[in-house]
Amino acid sequence: MYDTDVLIVGAGPTGLTLACALAARDIRSTVVDAAPAGSNTSRAAAINARTLEVLEDLDVARRLVKEGLQLPRFTIRDRKRTLIPIDFSVLATDYPYTLALPQSTTEKLLLDRLLELGGEVIRPTTLTSIVQDADGVTAIFDDGDTVRARYAVGADGIHSAVREQSGIGFRGGRYAESFVLADVRLRGEAPDDEVILFWAKAGLTVVAPLPGGIHRIVAPVADAPEVPTVQLVQELLDSRGLGQGQMVVTELVWGSRFRIYHRVADTFRAGRLLLAGDAAHVHSPAGGQGMNLGIQDAVAVADALVDVLAGAPESRLDAYSAARRPIAEQVVALTDRLTRLATLPGAARPVRNAMMGLVARIPAVRRKLAWQLSGLVYR
Ligand SMILES: Cc1cc2nc3c(=O)[nH]c(=O)nc-3n(C[C@H](O)[C@H](O)[C@H](O)COP(=O)(O)OP(=O)(O)OC[C@H]3O[C@@H](n4cnc5c(N)ncnc54)[C@H](O)[C@@H]3O)c2cc1C
Protein backbone atom coordinates (compact mmCIF):
# COMPACT_ATOMS: atom_id res chain seq x y z
CA MET A 1 0.00 0.00 0.00
CA TYR A 2 1.47 3.33 -1.06
CA ASP A 3 0.69 6.76 0.40
CA THR A 4 1.87 8.38 -2.79
CA ASP A 5 3.59 7.50 -6.07
CA VAL A 6 6.47 9.96 -5.74
CA LEU A 7 7.82 11.48 -2.54
CA ILE A 8 9.57 14.78 -3.25
CA VAL A 9 11.91 15.87 -0.47
CA GLY A 10 12.52 19.62 -0.70
CA ALA A 11 10.31 22.44 -2.00
CA GLY A 12 12.95 24.72 -3.48
CA PRO A 13 12.76 25.54 -7.20
CA THR A 14 13.69 21.95 -8.13
CA GLY A 15 11.12 20.21 -5.92
CA LEU A 16 8.35 22.66 -6.82
CA THR A 17 8.98 22.27 -10.55
CA LEU A 18 8.96 18.49 -10.21
CA ALA A 19 5.72 18.60 -8.23
CA CYS A 20 4.08 20.80 -10.90
CA ALA A 21 5.31 18.55 -13.72
CA LEU A 22 3.89 15.43 -12.02
CA ALA A 23 0.61 17.08 -11.02
CA ALA A 24 0.14 18.32 -14.59
CA ARG A 25 0.21 14.68 -15.66
CA ASP A 26 -2.03 13.41 -12.87
CA ILE A 27 0.71 11.59 -10.98
CA ARG A 28 0.26 11.52 -7.22
CA SER A 29 3.15 13.10 -5.35
CA THR A 30 3.83 14.31 -1.82
CA VAL A 31 6.12 17.30 -1.35
CA VAL A 32 7.71 17.92 2.03
CA ASP A 33 10.06 20.61 3.26
CA ALA A 34 11.97 21.11 6.49
CA ALA A 35 11.54 24.89 6.53
CA PRO A 36 8.39 26.35 8.10
CA ALA A 37 7.92 28.69 5.10
CA GLY A 38 9.34 29.24 1.64
CA SER A 39 12.43 31.40 1.48
CA ASN A 40 11.88 35.11 0.85
CA THR A 41 15.40 35.97 -0.32
CA SER A 42 16.54 36.69 -3.84
CA ARG A 43 19.53 34.22 -4.14
CA ALA A 44 19.62 32.80 -7.71
CA ALA A 45 18.31 35.70 -9.76
CA ALA A 46 19.05 34.66 -13.35
CA ILE A 47 16.67 32.47 -15.36
CA ASN A 48 18.00 31.34 -18.71
CA ALA A 49 16.23 30.68 -22.01
CA ARG A 50 16.25 26.90 -21.70
CA THR A 51 14.61 27.05 -18.28
CA LEU A 52 11.83 29.23 -19.67
CA GLU A 53 11.39 26.79 -22.55
CA VAL A 54 10.99 23.80 -20.23
CA LEU A 55 8.56 25.72 -18.02
CA GLU A 56 6.33 26.65 -20.97
CA ASP A 57 4.25 23.46 -20.89
CA LEU A 58 3.66 23.94 -17.16
CA ASP A 59 2.25 27.41 -17.87
CA VAL A 60 4.88 28.96 -15.64
CA ALA A 61 7.20 30.61 -18.19
CA ARG A 62 4.77 33.39 -19.10
CA ARG A 63 4.20 34.20 -15.42
CA LEU A 64 7.95 34.50 -14.81
CA VAL A 65 8.42 36.66 -17.92
CA LYS A 66 5.65 38.98 -16.74
CA GLU A 67 7.46 39.64 -13.44
CA GLY A 68 11.08 39.60 -14.61
CA LEU A 69 13.49 41.92 -16.36
CA GLN A 70 14.78 40.88 -19.80
CA LEU A 71 18.56 41.19 -20.19
CA PRO A 72 19.63 40.49 -23.78
CA ARG A 73 23.38 40.89 -23.19
CA PHE A 74 26.11 39.37 -21.05
CA THR A 75 29.59 40.85 -21.24
CA ILE A 76 32.90 39.97 -19.69
CA ARG A 77 34.94 43.11 -19.02
CA ASP A 78 38.21 44.17 -17.48
CA ARG A 79 37.17 47.42 -15.84
CA LYS A 80 35.64 49.44 -18.71
CA ARG A 81 37.21 47.36 -21.45
CA THR A 82 34.89 44.78 -23.01
CA LEU A 83 36.70 41.47 -23.44
CA ILE A 84 33.83 39.24 -24.56
CA PRO A 85 30.40 40.54 -25.56
CA ILE A 86 27.71 37.88 -25.65
CA ASP A 87 24.43 38.66 -27.38
CA PHE A 88 21.45 36.49 -26.49
CA SER A 89 19.09 38.48 -28.71
CA VAL A 90 20.21 36.56 -31.80
CA LEU A 91 19.41 33.15 -30.33
CA ALA A 92 16.66 31.10 -31.97
CA THR A 93 14.30 30.88 -29.01
CA ASP A 94 11.15 32.63 -27.81
CA TYR A 95 13.25 33.83 -24.86
CA PRO A 96 16.38 35.52 -26.32
CA TYR A 97 17.58 36.95 -22.99
CA THR A 98 18.45 36.19 -19.39
CA LEU A 99 15.43 36.88 -17.21
CA ALA A 100 16.32 38.62 -13.96
CA LEU A 101 13.98 37.68 -11.14
CA PRO A 102 14.56 37.08 -7.40
CA GLN A 103 14.47 33.37 -6.52
CA SER A 104 11.74 34.08 -3.95
CA THR A 105 9.45 35.27 -6.78
CA THR A 106 10.31 32.26 -8.94
CA GLU A 107 9.47 29.94 -6.04
CA LYS A 108 6.24 31.81 -5.32
CA LEU A 109 5.07 31.53 -8.93
CA LEU A 110 5.93 27.81 -8.99
CA LEU A 111 4.05 27.28 -5.73
CA ASP A 112 1.03 29.22 -7.05
CA ARG A 113 0.98 26.91 -10.08
CA LEU A 114 1.30 23.81 -7.88
CA LEU A 115 -1.66 24.92 -5.77
CA GLU A 116 -3.68 25.57 -8.94
CA LEU A 117 -2.91 22.02 -10.06
CA GLY A 118 -4.25 20.70 -6.74
CA GLY A 119 -0.89 20.10 -5.04
CA GLU A 120 0.51 21.36 -1.74
CA VAL A 121 3.71 21.45 0.29
CA ILE A 122 3.75 19.77 3.69
CA ARG A 123 5.97 21.75 6.07
CA PRO A 124 7.80 21.92 8.38
CA THR A 125 8.80 18.27 8.32
CA THR A 126 12.35 16.99 8.06
CA LEU A 127 13.29 13.69 6.47
CA THR A 128 15.45 11.76 8.91
CA SER A 129 15.63 8.34 7.28
CA ILE A 130 14.75 6.72 4.00
CA VAL A 131 15.07 3.05 3.12
CA GLN A 132 14.11 1.18 -0.01
CA ASP A 133 13.09 -2.38 -0.79
CA ALA A 134 12.06 -4.15 -3.97
CA ASP A 135 8.64 -2.46 -4.15
CA GLY A 136 9.11 1.03 -2.81
CA VAL A 137 10.64 3.44 -0.32
CA THR A 138 9.76 4.20 3.28
CA ALA A 139 10.59 7.65 4.58
CA ILE A 140 10.59 8.64 8.24
CA PHE A 141 10.28 12.24 9.40
CA ASP A 142 11.36 14.08 12.55
CA ASP A 143 7.79 14.18 13.86
CA GLY A 144 7.57 10.38 13.62
CA ASP A 145 5.41 10.35 10.48
CA THR A 146 6.20 7.86 7.75
CA VAL A 147 5.45 7.95 4.04
CA ARG A 148 5.48 4.94 1.76
CA ALA A 149 6.07 5.77 -1.92
CA ARG A 150 7.00 3.98 -5.12
CA TYR A 151 9.89 6.40 -5.74
CA ALA A 152 11.52 9.32 -3.93
CA VAL A 153 13.36 12.29 -5.36
CA GLY A 154 15.90 14.16 -3.28
CA ALA A 155 15.43 17.81 -4.20
CA ASP A 156 16.72 18.66 -0.75
CA GLY A 157 19.67 20.85 -1.65
CA ILE A 158 23.40 20.70 -1.11
CA HIS A 159 23.25 18.80 2.21
CA SER A 160 20.73 16.32 0.79
CA ALA A 161 19.62 13.68 3.30
CA VAL A 162 18.32 11.53 0.43
CA ARG A 163 21.75 11.57 -1.20
CA GLU A 164 23.51 10.80 2.06
CA GLN A 165 21.13 7.94 2.91
CA SER A 166 21.36 6.50 -0.58
CA GLY A 167 25.14 6.22 -0.22
CA ILE A 168 25.72 8.12 -3.47
CA GLY A 169 29.10 9.90 -3.43
CA PHE A 170 29.33 13.68 -3.94
CA ARG A 171 32.82 14.33 -5.18
CA GLY A 172 34.53 17.66 -5.69
CA GLY A 173 35.76 20.45 -3.46
CA ARG A 174 35.19 23.91 -2.12
CA TYR A 175 36.55 27.21 -3.38
CA ALA A 176 38.74 28.88 -0.79
CA GLU A 177 36.96 32.18 -1.19
CA SER A 178 33.46 33.03 -0.06
CA PHE A 179 31.16 35.28 -2.07
CA VAL A 180 29.56 38.52 -1.04
CA LEU A 181 26.05 38.77 -2.44
CA ALA A 182 24.35 42.14 -2.31
CA ASP A 183 21.17 43.53 -3.85
CA VAL A 184 21.72 47.27 -3.85
CA ARG A 185 20.53 50.55 -5.26
CA LEU A 186 23.24 52.25 -7.29
CA ARG A 187 23.91 55.71 -8.63
CA GLY A 188 26.15 56.15 -11.64
CA GLU A 189 26.83 54.06 -14.70
CA ALA A 190 25.10 50.83 -13.73
CA PRO A 191 23.59 49.14 -16.79
CA ASP A 192 19.94 48.12 -16.72
CA ASP A 193 19.84 45.69 -19.66
CA GLU A 194 23.02 43.71 -19.29
CA VAL A 195 24.76 41.26 -16.96
CA ILE A 196 28.42 42.19 -16.58
CA LEU A 197 31.17 39.93 -15.29
CA PHE A 198 34.07 42.24 -14.40
CA TRP A 199 37.52 40.70 -14.13
CA ALA A 200 40.03 42.51 -11.95
CA LYS A 201 43.22 41.73 -10.04
CA ALA A 202 41.26 41.85 -6.80
CA GLY A 203 38.78 39.29 -8.13
CA LEU A 204 35.64 38.88 -10.17
CA THR A 205 32.54 41.02 -9.72
CA VAL A 206 29.16 40.35 -11.25
CA VAL A 207 26.83 43.32 -11.67
CA ALA A 208 23.33 42.43 -12.84
CA PRO A 209 20.10 44.43 -12.88
CA LEU A 210 17.06 43.09 -11.03
CA PRO A 211 13.46 44.31 -11.25
CA GLY A 212 12.61 47.43 -9.25
CA GLY A 213 15.76 49.44 -9.97
CA ILE A 214 17.93 47.10 -7.91
CA HIS A 215 21.34 45.70 -8.90
CA ARG A 216 22.79 42.39 -7.79
CA ILE A 217 26.49 42.48 -6.93
CA VAL A 218 28.36 39.19 -6.50
CA ALA A 219 32.03 39.25 -5.55
CA PRO A 220 34.40 36.62 -4.16
CA VAL A 221 36.42 37.72 -1.12
CA ALA A 222 38.76 35.91 1.25
CA ASP A 223 36.28 35.88 4.13
CA ALA A 224 32.88 37.42 3.49
CA PRO A 225 30.86 38.66 6.47
CA GLU A 226 27.49 37.01 7.02
CA VAL A 227 25.72 40.21 5.92
CA PRO A 228 27.59 42.87 3.91
CA THR A 229 27.27 46.61 4.52
CA VAL A 230 26.89 49.46 2.01
CA GLN A 231 30.45 50.45 2.87
CA LEU A 232 31.84 46.98 2.19
CA VAL A 233 30.08 46.72 -1.18
CA GLN A 234 31.37 50.18 -2.13
CA GLU A 235 34.90 49.19 -1.10
CA LEU A 236 34.63 46.06 -3.25
CA LEU A 237 33.50 48.08 -6.27
CA ASP A 238 36.26 50.64 -5.66
CA SER A 239 39.01 48.05 -5.30
CA ARG A 240 37.87 46.34 -8.49
CA GLY A 241 37.90 49.54 -10.52
CA LEU A 242 34.12 50.07 -10.59
CA GLY A 243 33.77 52.75 -7.95
CA GLN A 244 35.20 56.28 -8.11
CA GLY A 245 31.85 57.69 -9.17
CA GLN A 246 31.21 54.99 -11.77
CA MET A 247 28.98 53.02 -9.40
CA VAL A 248 27.96 54.48 -6.04
CA VAL A 249 26.02 52.27 -3.62
CA THR A 250 23.18 54.20 -1.99
CA GLU A 251 21.24 51.39 -0.27
CA LEU A 252 21.58 47.71 0.62
CA VAL A 253 18.25 45.94 -0.01
CA TRP A 254 19.40 42.39 0.81
CA GLY A 255 22.78 40.83 1.37
CA SER A 256 24.27 37.50 2.23
CA ARG A 257 27.38 35.36 2.26
CA PHE A 258 27.64 32.44 -0.10
CA ARG A 259 30.28 29.68 0.07
CA ILE A 260 30.66 27.69 -3.08
CA TYR A 261 31.53 24.18 -3.91
CA HIS A 262 32.08 22.27 -7.11
CA ARG A 263 30.66 18.82 -6.66
CA VAL A 264 28.65 16.34 -8.73
CA ALA A 265 26.91 13.22 -7.39
CA ASP A 266 28.39 9.95 -8.68
CA THR A 267 25.00 9.00 -10.08
CA PHE A 268 21.54 10.63 -9.96
CA ARG A 269 19.85 7.27 -9.29
CA ALA A 270 20.22 4.54 -6.66
CA GLY A 271 17.34 2.14 -7.13
CA ARG A 272 14.13 3.97 -6.27
CA LEU A 273 15.94 7.06 -5.01
CA LEU A 274 16.67 9.85 -7.47
CA LEU A 275 18.50 13.14 -7.12
CA ALA A 276 17.86 16.50 -8.77
CA GLY A 277 19.04 20.10 -8.37
CA ASP A 278 21.60 21.12 -5.76
CA ALA A 279 21.29 17.67 -4.19
CA ALA A 280 22.96 16.36 -7.35
CA HIS A 281 25.36 19.17 -8.30
CA VAL A 282 26.72 22.44 -6.96
CA HIS A 283 29.07 24.90 -8.62
CA SER A 284 30.24 28.49 -8.82
CA PRO A 285 27.52 31.10 -9.44
CA ALA A 286 29.66 32.61 -12.26
CA GLY A 287 27.35 32.26 -15.24
CA GLY A 288 24.19 31.95 -13.09
CA GLN A 289 23.47 28.30 -13.90
CA GLY A 290 22.62 26.66 -10.53
CA MET A 291 18.89 26.99 -10.19
CA ASN A 292 18.45 26.65 -13.95
CA LEU A 293 20.04 23.23 -13.99
CA GLY A 294 17.88 22.13 -11.07
CA ILE A 295 14.65 23.19 -12.78
CA GLN A 296 15.71 21.42 -15.97
CA ASP A 297 16.61 18.27 -13.97
CA ALA A 298 13.15 18.40 -12.43
CA VAL A 299 11.38 18.37 -15.77
CA ALA A 300 13.62 15.54 -17.01
CA VAL A 301 13.12 13.37 -13.92
CA ALA A 302 9.35 13.98 -14.10
CA ASP A 303 9.34 12.71 -17.71
CA ALA A 304 11.25 9.60 -16.65
CA LEU A 305 8.96 8.90 -13.68
CA VAL A 306 5.82 9.38 -15.76
CA ASP A 307 7.15 6.82 -18.26
CA VAL A 308 8.12 4.28 -15.58
CA LEU A 309 4.84 4.65 -13.70
CA ALA A 310 3.09 4.02 -17.03
CA GLY A 311 4.99 0.75 -17.41
CA ALA A 312 8.31 1.64 -19.07
CA PRO A 313 11.32 -0.33 -17.79
CA GLU A 314 13.22 1.14 -14.85
CA SER A 315 16.24 1.64 -17.11
CA ARG A 316 14.40 4.83 -18.10
CA LEU A 317 15.51 6.19 -14.71
CA ASP A 318 19.12 5.32 -15.52
CA ALA A 319 18.64 7.22 -18.78
CA TYR A 320 17.65 10.29 -16.72
CA SER A 321 20.89 10.04 -14.74
CA ALA A 322 22.94 9.32 -17.86
CA ALA A 323 21.48 12.34 -19.64
CA ARG A 324 21.66 14.89 -16.83
CA ARG A 325 24.91 14.01 -15.05
CA PRO A 326 27.23 14.91 -17.98
CA ILE A 327 25.40 18.24 -18.29
CA ALA A 328 26.08 18.96 -14.62
CA GLU A 329 29.75 18.07 -15.18
CA GLN A 330 29.94 20.41 -18.17
CA VAL A 331 28.38 23.25 -16.19
CA VAL A 332 30.74 22.67 -13.26
CA ALA A 333 33.68 22.78 -15.71
CA LEU A 334 32.44 25.93 -17.49
CA THR A 335 31.72 27.85 -14.30
CA ASP A 336 35.01 26.66 -12.80
CA ARG A 337 36.91 28.00 -15.85
CA LEU A 338 35.08 31.34 -15.62
CA THR A 339 35.81 31.56 -11.90
CA ARG A 340 39.51 30.64 -12.20
CA LEU A 341 40.12 32.89 -15.21
CA ALA A 342 38.44 35.72 -13.38
CA THR A 343 40.59 35.35 -10.28
CA LEU A 344 43.98 34.97 -12.02
CA PRO A 345 46.91 36.70 -10.28
CA GLY A 346 47.83 40.18 -11.51
CA ALA A 347 50.88 39.13 -13.57
CA ALA A 348 48.82 36.73 -15.68
CA ARG A 349 46.06 39.22 -16.43
CA PRO A 350 47.50 41.04 -19.46
CA VAL A 351 48.08 37.68 -21.17
CA ARG A 352 44.58 36.55 -20.29
CA ASN A 353 43.06 39.77 -21.56
CA ALA A 354 45.02 39.60 -24.82
CA MET A 355 43.91 36.00 -25.32
CA MET A 356 40.33 36.91 -24.53
CA GLY A 357 40.52 39.83 -26.98
CA LEU A 358 41.57 37.40 -29.72
CA VAL A 359 39.04 34.75 -28.78
CA ALA A 360 36.24 37.31 -28.59
CA ARG A 361 36.80 38.25 -32.23
CA ILE A 362 35.72 34.77 -33.31
CA PRO A 363 31.93 34.88 -33.77
CA ALA A 364 31.66 31.10 -33.35
CA VAL A 365 33.21 31.34 -29.88
CA ARG A 366 30.79 34.07 -28.83
CA ARG A 367 27.89 32.04 -30.22
CA LYS A 368 29.05 28.95 -28.34
CA LEU A 369 29.21 30.85 -25.05
CA ALA A 370 25.74 32.34 -25.66
CA TRP A 371 24.49 28.87 -26.44
CA GLN A 372 26.03 27.46 -23.23
CA LEU A 373 24.99 30.27 -20.87
CA SER A 374 21.43 30.30 -22.21
CA GLY A 375 21.26 26.55 -21.59
CA LEU A 376 20.02 26.03 -25.17
CA VAL A 377 22.99 23.77 -25.83
CA TYR A 378 21.30 21.22 -23.54
CA ARG A 379 18.02 21.09 -25.48
C1 LIG B 1 22.69 32.72 0.06
C2 LIG B 1 22.58 32.01 -1.27
C3 LIG B 1 22.80 32.72 -2.41
C4 LIG B 1 22.74 32.09 -3.67
N1 LIG B 1 22.99 32.82 -4.77
C5 LIG B 1 22.97 32.24 -5.98
C6 LIG B 1 23.25 32.98 -7.15
O1 LIG B 1 23.51 34.17 -7.10
N2 LIG B 1 23.21 32.32 -8.34
C7 LIG B 1 22.91 30.99 -8.43
O2 LIG B 1 22.87 30.42 -9.54
N3 LIG B 1 22.63 30.29 -7.32
C8 LIG B 1 22.66 30.87 -6.11
N4 LIG B 1 22.38 30.14 -5.01
C9 LIG B 1 22.08 28.73 -5.18
C10 LIG B 1 20.63 28.54 -5.54
O3 LIG B 1 19.85 29.16 -4.54
C11 LIG B 1 20.40 27.03 -5.66
O4 LIG B 1 21.10 26.56 -6.80
C12 LIG B 1 18.92 26.67 -5.79
O5 LIG B 1 18.18 27.11 -4.70
C13 LIG B 1 18.82 25.15 -5.90
O6 LIG B 1 17.49 24.76 -5.81
P1 LIG B 1 17.08 23.35 -5.19
O7 LIG B 1 15.59 23.36 -5.22
O8 LIG B 1 17.81 22.27 -5.89
O9 LIG B 1 17.61 23.35 -3.70
P2 LIG B 1 17.26 24.34 -2.51
O10 LIG B 1 16.78 25.65 -3.01
O11 LIG B 1 18.44 24.31 -1.60
O12 LIG B 1 16.01 23.66 -1.80
C14 LIG B 1 16.15 22.52 -1.00
C15 LIG B 1 14.95 22.45 -0.06
O13 LIG B 1 15.03 21.21 0.64
C16 LIG B 1 14.66 21.41 1.99
N5 LIG B 1 15.29 20.35 2.77
C17 LIG B 1 16.61 20.16 2.99
N6 LIG B 1 16.82 19.06 3.73
C18 LIG B 1 15.59 18.54 4.00
C19 LIG B 1 15.15 17.40 4.72
N7 LIG B 1 16.00 16.56 5.33
N8 LIG B 1 13.81 17.17 4.81
C20 LIG B 1 12.92 18.00 4.21
N9 LIG B 1 13.30 19.09 3.48
C21 LIG B 1 14.61 19.34 3.38
C22 LIG B 1 15.16 22.80 2.32
O14 LIG B 1 14.43 23.38 3.38
C23 LIG B 1 14.95 23.54 1.00
O15 LIG B 1 13.73 24.24 0.95
C24 LIG B 1 22.42 30.73 -3.76
C25 LIG B 1 22.19 30.01 -2.59
C26 LIG B 1 22.26 30.64 -1.35
C27 LIG B 1 22.00 29.84 -0.11
XYZ file of C-alpha atoms and ligand atoms in Angstrom, residues 9-15 32-35 43-45 103 107 125-128 141 155-159 161 181 216 218 254 256-258 276-279 285 288-291 294, ligand 1:
97
model
C 11.914 15.870 -0.473
C 12.520 19.619 -0.702
C 10.313 22.436 -1.996
C 12.950 24.716 -3.480
C 12.760 25.537 -7.200
C 13.692 21.949 -8.125
C 11.123 20.206 -5.918
C 7.712 17.921 2.028
C 10.058 20.610 3.263
C 11.974 21.109 6.490
C 11.536 24.891 6.530
C 19.534 34.223 -4.135
C 19.620 32.804 -7.712
C 18.310 35.703 -9.758
C 14.466 33.365 -6.516
C 9.466 29.940 -6.042
C 8.803 18.274 8.319
C 12.350 16.989 8.055
C 13.286 13.695 6.471
C 15.453 11.758 8.908
C 10.285 12.237 9.402
C 15.428 17.812 -4.205
C 16.721 18.664 -0.754
C 19.669 20.849 -1.652
C 23.397 20.699 -1.109
C 23.247 18.796 2.208
C 19.617 13.685 3.297
C 26.054 38.766 -2.440
C 22.791 42.388 -7.785
C 28.356 39.188 -6.500
C 19.401 42.392 0.811
C 24.272 37.498 2.228
C 27.379 35.364 2.264
C 27.639 32.439 -0.102
C 17.863 16.505 -8.775
C 19.038 20.101 -8.367
C 21.600 21.119 -5.756
C 21.290 17.666 -4.186
C 27.523 31.103 -9.441
C 24.193 31.945 -13.095
C 23.465 28.301 -13.902
C 22.616 26.661 -10.533
C 18.886 26.991 -10.192
C 17.882 22.131 -11.074
C 22.689 32.716 0.062
C 22.576 32.009 -1.266
C 22.805 32.716 -2.413
C 22.736 32.093 -3.666
N 22.985 32.820 -4.771
C 22.967 32.238 -5.975
C 23.247 32.979 -7.148
O 23.515 34.168 -7.096
N 23.214 32.324 -8.337
C 22.910 30.989 -8.433
O 22.874 30.424 -9.539
N 22.635 30.286 -7.321
C 22.660 30.867 -6.112
N 22.384 30.142 -5.012
C 22.079 28.732 -5.177
C 20.630 28.545 -5.537
O 19.854 29.164 -4.544
C 20.396 27.031 -5.655
O 21.103 26.559 -6.803
C 18.924 26.667 -5.793
O 18.181 27.111 -4.701
C 18.820 25.148 -5.895
O 17.486 24.758 -5.813
P 17.083 23.354 -5.189
O 15.593 23.359 -5.222
O 17.806 22.273 -5.895
O 17.606 23.349 -3.700
P 17.264 24.340 -2.508
O 16.781 25.650 -3.005
O 18.439 24.306 -1.600
O 16.009 23.659 -1.804
C 16.149 22.519 -0.997
C 14.953 22.449 -0.058
O 15.026 21.209 0.638
C 14.661 21.415 1.986
N 15.294 20.351 2.771
C 16.612 20.157 2.986
N 16.822 19.060 3.731
C 15.587 18.539 3.997
C 15.147 17.400 4.722
N 16.003 16.561 5.335
N 13.810 17.166 4.813
C 12.924 18.004 4.210
N 13.302 19.087 3.480
C 14.611 19.344 3.380
C 15.164 22.799 2.315
O 14.431 23.381 3.383
C 14.951 23.542 0.995
O 13.729 24.245 0.951
C 22.425 30.728 -3.761
C 22.186 30.012 -2.587
C 22.255 30.638 -1.346
C 21.998 29.839 -0.107
